[in-house]
mmCIF file of C-alpha atoms in Angstrom:
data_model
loop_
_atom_site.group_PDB
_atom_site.id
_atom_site.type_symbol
_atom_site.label_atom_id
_atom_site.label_comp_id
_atom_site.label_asym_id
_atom_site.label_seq_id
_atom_site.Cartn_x
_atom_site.Cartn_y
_atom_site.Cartn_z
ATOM 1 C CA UNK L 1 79.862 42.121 158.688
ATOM 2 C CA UNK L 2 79.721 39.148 155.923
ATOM 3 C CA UNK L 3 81.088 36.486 158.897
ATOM 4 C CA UNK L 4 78.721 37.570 161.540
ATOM 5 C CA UNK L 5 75.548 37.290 159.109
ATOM 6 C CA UNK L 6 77.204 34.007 158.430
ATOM 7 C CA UNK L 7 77.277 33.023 161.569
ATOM 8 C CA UNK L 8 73.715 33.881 162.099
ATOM 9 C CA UNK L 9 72.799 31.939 158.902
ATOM 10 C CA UNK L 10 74.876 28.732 160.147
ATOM 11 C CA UNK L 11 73.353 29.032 163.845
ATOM 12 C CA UNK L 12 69.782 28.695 162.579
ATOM 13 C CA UNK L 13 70.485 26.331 160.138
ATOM 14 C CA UNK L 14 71.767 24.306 162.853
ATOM 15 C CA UNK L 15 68.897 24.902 165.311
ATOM 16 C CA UNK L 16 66.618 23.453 162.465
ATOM 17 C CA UNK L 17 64.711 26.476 162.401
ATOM 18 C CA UNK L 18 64.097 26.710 158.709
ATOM 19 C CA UNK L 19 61.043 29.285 158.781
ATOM 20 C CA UNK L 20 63.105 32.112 160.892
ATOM 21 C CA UNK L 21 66.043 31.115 158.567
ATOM 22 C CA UNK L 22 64.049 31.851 155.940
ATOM 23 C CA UNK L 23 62.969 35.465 157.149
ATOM 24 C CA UNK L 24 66.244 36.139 157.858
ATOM 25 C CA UNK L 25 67.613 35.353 154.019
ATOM 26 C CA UNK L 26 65.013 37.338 152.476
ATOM 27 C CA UNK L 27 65.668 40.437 154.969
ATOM 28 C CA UNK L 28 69.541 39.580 154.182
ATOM 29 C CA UNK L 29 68.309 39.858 150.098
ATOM 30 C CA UNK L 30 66.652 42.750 150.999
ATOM 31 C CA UNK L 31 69.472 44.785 152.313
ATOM 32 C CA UNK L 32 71.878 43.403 149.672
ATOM 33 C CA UNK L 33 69.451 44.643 147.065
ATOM 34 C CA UNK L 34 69.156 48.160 149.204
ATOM 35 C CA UNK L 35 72.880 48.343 149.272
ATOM 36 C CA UNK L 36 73.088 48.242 145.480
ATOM 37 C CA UNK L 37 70.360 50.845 145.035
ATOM 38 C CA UNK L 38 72.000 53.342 147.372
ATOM 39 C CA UNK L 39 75.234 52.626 145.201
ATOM 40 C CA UNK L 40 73.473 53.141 142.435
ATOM 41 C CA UNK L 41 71.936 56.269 143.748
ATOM 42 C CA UNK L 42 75.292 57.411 144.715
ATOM 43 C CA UNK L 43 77.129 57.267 141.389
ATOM 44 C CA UNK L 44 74.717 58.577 139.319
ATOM 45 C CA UNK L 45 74.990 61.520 141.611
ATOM 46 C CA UNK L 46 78.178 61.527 140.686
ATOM 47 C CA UNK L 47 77.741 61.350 137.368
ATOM 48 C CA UNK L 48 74.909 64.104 137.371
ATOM 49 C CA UNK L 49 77.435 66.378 139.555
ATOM 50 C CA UNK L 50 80.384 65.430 137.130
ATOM 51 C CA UNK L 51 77.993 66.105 134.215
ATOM 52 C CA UNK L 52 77.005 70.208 135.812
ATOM 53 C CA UNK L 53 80.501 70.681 136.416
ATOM 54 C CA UNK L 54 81.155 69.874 132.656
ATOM 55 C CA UNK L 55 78.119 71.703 131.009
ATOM 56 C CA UNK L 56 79.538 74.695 133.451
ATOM 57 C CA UNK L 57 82.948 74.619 131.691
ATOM 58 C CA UNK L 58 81.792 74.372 128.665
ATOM 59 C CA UNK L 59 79.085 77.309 128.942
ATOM 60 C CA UNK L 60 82.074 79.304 130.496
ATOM 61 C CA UNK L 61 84.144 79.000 127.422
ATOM 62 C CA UNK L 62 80.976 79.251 125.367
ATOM 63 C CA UNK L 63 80.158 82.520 127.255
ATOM 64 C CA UNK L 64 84.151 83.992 126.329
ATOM 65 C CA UNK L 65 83.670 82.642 122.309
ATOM 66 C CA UNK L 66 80.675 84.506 121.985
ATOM 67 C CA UNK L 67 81.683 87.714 123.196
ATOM 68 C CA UNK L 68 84.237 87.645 120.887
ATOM 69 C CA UNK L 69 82.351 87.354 118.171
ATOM 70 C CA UNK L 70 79.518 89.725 119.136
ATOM 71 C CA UNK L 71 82.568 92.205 119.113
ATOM 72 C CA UNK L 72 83.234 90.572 115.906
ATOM 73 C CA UNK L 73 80.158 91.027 114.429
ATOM 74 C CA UNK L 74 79.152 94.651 115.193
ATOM 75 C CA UNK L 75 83.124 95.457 114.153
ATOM 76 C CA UNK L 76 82.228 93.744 110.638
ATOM 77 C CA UNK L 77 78.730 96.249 110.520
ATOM 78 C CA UNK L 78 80.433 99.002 110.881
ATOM 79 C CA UNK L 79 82.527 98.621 108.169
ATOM 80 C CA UNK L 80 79.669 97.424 105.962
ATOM 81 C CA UNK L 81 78.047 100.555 107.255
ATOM 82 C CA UNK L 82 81.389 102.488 106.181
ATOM 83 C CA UNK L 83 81.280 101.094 102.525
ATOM 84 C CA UNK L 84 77.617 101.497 101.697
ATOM 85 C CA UNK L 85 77.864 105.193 102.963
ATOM 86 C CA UNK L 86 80.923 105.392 100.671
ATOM 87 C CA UNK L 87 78.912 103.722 98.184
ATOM 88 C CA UNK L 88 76.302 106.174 98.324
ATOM 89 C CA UNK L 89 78.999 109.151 97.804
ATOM 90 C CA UNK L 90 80.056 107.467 94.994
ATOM 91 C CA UNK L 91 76.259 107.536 93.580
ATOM 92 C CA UNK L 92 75.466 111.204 94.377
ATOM 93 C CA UNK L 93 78.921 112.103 92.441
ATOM 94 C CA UNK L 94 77.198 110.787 89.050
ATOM 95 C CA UNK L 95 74.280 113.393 89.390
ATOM 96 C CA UNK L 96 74.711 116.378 86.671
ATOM 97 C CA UNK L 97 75.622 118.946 89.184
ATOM 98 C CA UNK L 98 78.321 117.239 91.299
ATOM 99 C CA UNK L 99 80.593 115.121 88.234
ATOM 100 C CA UNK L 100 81.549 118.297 86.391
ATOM 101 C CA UNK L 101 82.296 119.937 89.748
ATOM 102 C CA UNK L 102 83.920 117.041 91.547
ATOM 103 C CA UNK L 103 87.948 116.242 92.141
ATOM 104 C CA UNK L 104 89.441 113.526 90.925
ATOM 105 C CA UNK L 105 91.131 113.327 94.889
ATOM 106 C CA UNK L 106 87.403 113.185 96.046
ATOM 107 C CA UNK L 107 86.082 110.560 94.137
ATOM 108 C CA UNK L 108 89.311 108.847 94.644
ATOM 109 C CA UNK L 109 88.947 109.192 98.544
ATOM 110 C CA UNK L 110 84.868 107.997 97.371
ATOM 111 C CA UNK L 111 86.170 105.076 95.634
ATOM 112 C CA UNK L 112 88.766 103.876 98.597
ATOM 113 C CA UNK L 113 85.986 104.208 101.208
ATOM 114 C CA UNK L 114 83.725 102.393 99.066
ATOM 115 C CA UNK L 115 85.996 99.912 98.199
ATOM 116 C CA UNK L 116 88.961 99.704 100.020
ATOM 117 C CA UNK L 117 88.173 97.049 102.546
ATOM 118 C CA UNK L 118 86.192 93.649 101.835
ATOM 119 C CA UNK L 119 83.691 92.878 104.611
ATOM 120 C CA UNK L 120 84.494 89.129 106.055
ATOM 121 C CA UNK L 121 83.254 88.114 109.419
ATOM 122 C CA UNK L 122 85.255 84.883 110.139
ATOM 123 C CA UNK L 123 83.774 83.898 114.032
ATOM 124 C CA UNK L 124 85.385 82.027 116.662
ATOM 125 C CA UNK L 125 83.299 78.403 116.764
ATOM 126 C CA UNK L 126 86.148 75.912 117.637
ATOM 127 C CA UNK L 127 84.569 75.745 121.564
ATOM 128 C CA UNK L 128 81.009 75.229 119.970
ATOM 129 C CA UNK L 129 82.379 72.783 116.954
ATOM 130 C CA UNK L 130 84.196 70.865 119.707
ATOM 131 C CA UNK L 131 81.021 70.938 122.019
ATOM 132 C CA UNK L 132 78.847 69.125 119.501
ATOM 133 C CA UNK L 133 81.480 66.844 118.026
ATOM 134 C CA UNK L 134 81.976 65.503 121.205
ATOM 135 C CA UNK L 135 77.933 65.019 122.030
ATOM 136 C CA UNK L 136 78.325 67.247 124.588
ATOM 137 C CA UNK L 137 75.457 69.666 123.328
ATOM 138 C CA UNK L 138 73.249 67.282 125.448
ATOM 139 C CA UNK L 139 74.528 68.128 128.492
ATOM 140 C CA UNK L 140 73.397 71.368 128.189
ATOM 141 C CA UNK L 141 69.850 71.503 130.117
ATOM 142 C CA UNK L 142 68.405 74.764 129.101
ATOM 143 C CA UNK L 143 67.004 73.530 125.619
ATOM 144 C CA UNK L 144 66.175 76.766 124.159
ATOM 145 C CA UNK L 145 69.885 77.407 124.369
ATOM 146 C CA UNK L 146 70.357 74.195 123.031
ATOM 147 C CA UNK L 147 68.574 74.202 119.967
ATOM 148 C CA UNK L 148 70.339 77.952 119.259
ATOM 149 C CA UNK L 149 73.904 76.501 119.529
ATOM 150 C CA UNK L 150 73.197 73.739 117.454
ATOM 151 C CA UNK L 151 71.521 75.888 114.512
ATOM 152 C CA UNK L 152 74.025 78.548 114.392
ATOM 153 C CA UNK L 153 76.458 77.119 111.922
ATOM 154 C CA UNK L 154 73.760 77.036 109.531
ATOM 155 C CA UNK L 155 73.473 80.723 109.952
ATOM 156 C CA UNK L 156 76.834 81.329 109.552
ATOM 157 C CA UNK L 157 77.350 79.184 106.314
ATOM 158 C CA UNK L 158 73.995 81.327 104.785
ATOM 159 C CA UNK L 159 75.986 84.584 105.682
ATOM 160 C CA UNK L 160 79.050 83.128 103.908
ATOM 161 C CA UNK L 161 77.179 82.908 100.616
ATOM 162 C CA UNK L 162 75.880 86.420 100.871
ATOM 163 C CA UNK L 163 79.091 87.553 101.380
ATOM 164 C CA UNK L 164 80.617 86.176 98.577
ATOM 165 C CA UNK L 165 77.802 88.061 96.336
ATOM 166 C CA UNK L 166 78.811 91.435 97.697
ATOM 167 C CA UNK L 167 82.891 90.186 96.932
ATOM 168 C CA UNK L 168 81.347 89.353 93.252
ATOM 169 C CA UNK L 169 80.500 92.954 93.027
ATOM 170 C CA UNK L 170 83.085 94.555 94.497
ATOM 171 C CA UNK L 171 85.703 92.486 92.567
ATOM 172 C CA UNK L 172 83.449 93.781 89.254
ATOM 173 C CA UNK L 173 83.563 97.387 90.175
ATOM 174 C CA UNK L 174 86.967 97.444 90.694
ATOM 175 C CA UNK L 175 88.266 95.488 87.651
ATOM 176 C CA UNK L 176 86.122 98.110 86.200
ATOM 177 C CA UNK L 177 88.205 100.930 87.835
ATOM 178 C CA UNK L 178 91.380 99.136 86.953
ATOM 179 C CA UNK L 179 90.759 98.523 83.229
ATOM 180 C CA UNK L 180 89.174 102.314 82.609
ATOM 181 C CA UNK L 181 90.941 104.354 85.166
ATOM 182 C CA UNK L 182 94.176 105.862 85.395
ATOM 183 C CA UNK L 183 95.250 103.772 89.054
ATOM 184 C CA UNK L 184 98.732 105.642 89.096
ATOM 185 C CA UNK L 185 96.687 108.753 89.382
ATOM 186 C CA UNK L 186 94.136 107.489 91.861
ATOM 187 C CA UNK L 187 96.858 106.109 94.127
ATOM 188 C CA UNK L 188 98.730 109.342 93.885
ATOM 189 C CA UNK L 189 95.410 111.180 94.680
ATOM 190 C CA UNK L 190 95.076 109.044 97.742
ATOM 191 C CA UNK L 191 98.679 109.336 98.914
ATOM 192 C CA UNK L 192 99.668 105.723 98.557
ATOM 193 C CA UNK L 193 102.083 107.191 95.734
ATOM 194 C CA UNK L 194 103.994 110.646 96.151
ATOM 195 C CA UNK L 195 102.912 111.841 92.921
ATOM 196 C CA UNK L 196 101.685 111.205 89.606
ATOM 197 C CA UNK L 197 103.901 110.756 86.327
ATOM 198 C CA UNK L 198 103.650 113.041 83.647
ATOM 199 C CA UNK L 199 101.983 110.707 81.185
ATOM 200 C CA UNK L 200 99.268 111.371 78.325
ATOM 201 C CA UNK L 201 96.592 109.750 81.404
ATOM 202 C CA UNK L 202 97.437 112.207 84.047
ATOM 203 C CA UNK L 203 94.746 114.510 83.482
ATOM 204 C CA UNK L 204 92.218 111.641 84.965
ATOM 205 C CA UNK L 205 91.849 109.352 87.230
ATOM 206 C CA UNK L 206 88.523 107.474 87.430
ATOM 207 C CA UNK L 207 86.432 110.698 87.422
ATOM 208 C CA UNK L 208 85.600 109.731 83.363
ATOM 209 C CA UNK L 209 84.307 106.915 84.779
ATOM 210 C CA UNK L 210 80.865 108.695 86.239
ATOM 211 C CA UNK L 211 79.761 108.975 82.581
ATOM 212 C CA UNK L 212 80.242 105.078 82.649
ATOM 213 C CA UNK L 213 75.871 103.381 83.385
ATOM 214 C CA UNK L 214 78.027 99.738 83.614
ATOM 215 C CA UNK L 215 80.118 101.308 86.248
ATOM 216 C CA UNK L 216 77.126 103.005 88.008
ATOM 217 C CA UNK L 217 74.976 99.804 88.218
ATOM 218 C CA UNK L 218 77.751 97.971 89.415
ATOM 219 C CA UNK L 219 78.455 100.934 92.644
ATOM 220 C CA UNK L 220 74.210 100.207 93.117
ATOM 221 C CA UNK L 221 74.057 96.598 93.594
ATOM 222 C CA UNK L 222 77.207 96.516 95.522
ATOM 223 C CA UNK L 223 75.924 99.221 97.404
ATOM 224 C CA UNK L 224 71.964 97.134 97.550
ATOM 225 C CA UNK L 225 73.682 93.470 98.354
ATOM 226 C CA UNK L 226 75.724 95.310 101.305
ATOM 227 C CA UNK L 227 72.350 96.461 102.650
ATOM 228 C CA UNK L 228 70.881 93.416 102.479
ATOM 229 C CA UNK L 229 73.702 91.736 104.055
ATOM 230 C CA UNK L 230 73.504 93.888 107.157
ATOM 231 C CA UNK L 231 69.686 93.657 107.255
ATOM 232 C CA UNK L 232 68.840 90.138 106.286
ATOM 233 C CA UNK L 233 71.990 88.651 107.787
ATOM 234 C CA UNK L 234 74.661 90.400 110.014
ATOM 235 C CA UNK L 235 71.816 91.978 112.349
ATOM 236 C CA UNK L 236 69.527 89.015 113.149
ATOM 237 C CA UNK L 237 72.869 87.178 113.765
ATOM 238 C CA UNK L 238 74.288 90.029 116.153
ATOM 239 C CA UNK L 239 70.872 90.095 118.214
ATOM 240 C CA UNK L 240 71.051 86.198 118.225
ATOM 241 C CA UNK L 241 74.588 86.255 119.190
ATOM 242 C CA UNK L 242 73.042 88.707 122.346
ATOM 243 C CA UNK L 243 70.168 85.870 123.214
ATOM 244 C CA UNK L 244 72.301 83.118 123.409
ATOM 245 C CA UNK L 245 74.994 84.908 125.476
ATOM 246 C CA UNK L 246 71.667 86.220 127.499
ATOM 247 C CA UNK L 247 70.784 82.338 128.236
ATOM 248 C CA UNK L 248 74.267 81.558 129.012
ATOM 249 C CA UNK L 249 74.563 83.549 131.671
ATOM 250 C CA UNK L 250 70.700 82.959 132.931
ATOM 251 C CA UNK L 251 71.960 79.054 132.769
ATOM 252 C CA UNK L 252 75.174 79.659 134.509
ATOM 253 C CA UNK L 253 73.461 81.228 137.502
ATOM 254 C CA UNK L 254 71.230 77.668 137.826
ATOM 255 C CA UNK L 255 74.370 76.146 138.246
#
């Protein structure tokens, strides 16, 4: 194609006609500059296309991390849920009619549900951490989405703090147990030991300890911080958790 536009070129020049010459470079300009455009046009297409197929990927494996943690997150309330009503059992067993009356197994059972397992939600983020590391968070068109994904570690660091107050308690509580209470009873009570040992202590377990205010306070604010926690923190980030998996799967049907 380049030799027979040359040829053209060399023909006119040749024929001395300079004006048609003339025409004929800028209409040769023309298509060269056309040509470049349409190349131009064609790889950012290709980029674009390459760019859809990537923010598809990634919302794919965004769409599988946050499942897990929505499963995660509603596994980590229910426990809370578990320990505050525990909590509360705990509370009620203090009132003048139920500590004189109580077991020492019951309160022991109280005490374990209460106490027995520390709330902790640890979420999946490495496909969201890598996502932003790598600036691909831009890709990502739907900007309400966007702007969630990128302000959820934030959210997750806040819960980490509140967590570590209801630990504080709990680790209070039961250092108050430990020190006060007879534990060789209370595990015996619970079954983690087959029996107790004759000793001067076997008569109680923790039960002396509902005449304890310290050790009453302590079962409250555990019991008030774990509330909080699920209200103030693990349900808004459950129901965001639903949104942004919600405008996941609204994006990935765009694509």
């Amino acid at each position: 194609m380049l030799k027979f536009f040359g040829k053209i070129r060399q023909k006119l020049l040749s024929e001395n006609k300079f004006s048609k010459y003339l025409i004929y470079a800028i209409g040769e300009i023309v298509l060269v500059v056309i040509g470049i455009l349409i190349a131009l046009q064609i790889n950012n297409w290709n980029i674009t296309q390459q760019d859809r197929k990537t923010e598809k990927q990634n919302l794919l494996a965004l769409q599988e991390e946050f499942s897990k943690n929505k499963t995660k997150i509603q596994e980590v309330i229910q426990q809370n849920n578990q320990n505050i009503s525990g909590a509360e059992k705990m509370i009620q067993s203090f009132s003048s009619t139920s500590k004189d009356t109580i077991s020492e197994q019951t309160i022991a059972i109280y005490g374990s549900e209460t106490f027995g397992k520390e709330i902790n939600f640890e979420p999946e983020t490495g496909v969201l951490t890598e996502i932003i590391s790598s600036g691909q968070l831009k890709l990502i068109l739907n900007n309400k989405l966007k702007h969630k994904l990128a302000g959820l570690q934030s959210k997750i660091d806040e819960i980490k703090q509140q967590e570590k107050e209801v630990l504080d308690y709990r680790i209070i509580a039961i250092k108050q147990m430990i020190n006060e209470g007879n534990m060789e009873r209370v595990y015996a009570d619970l079954g983690i030991r087959k029996s107790y040992v004759n000793t001067t202590f076997e008569s109680t377990g923790i039960k002396s300890m509902l005449n304890s205010l310290p050790f009453l306070n302590q079962i409250v604010l555990y019991q008030s911080s774990s509330n909080v926690t699920n209200q103030a923190f693990y349900d808004p980030l459950n129901k965001e958790i639903e949104i942004i998996l919600e405008l996941i799967t609204n994006r990935l049907k765009e694509l």
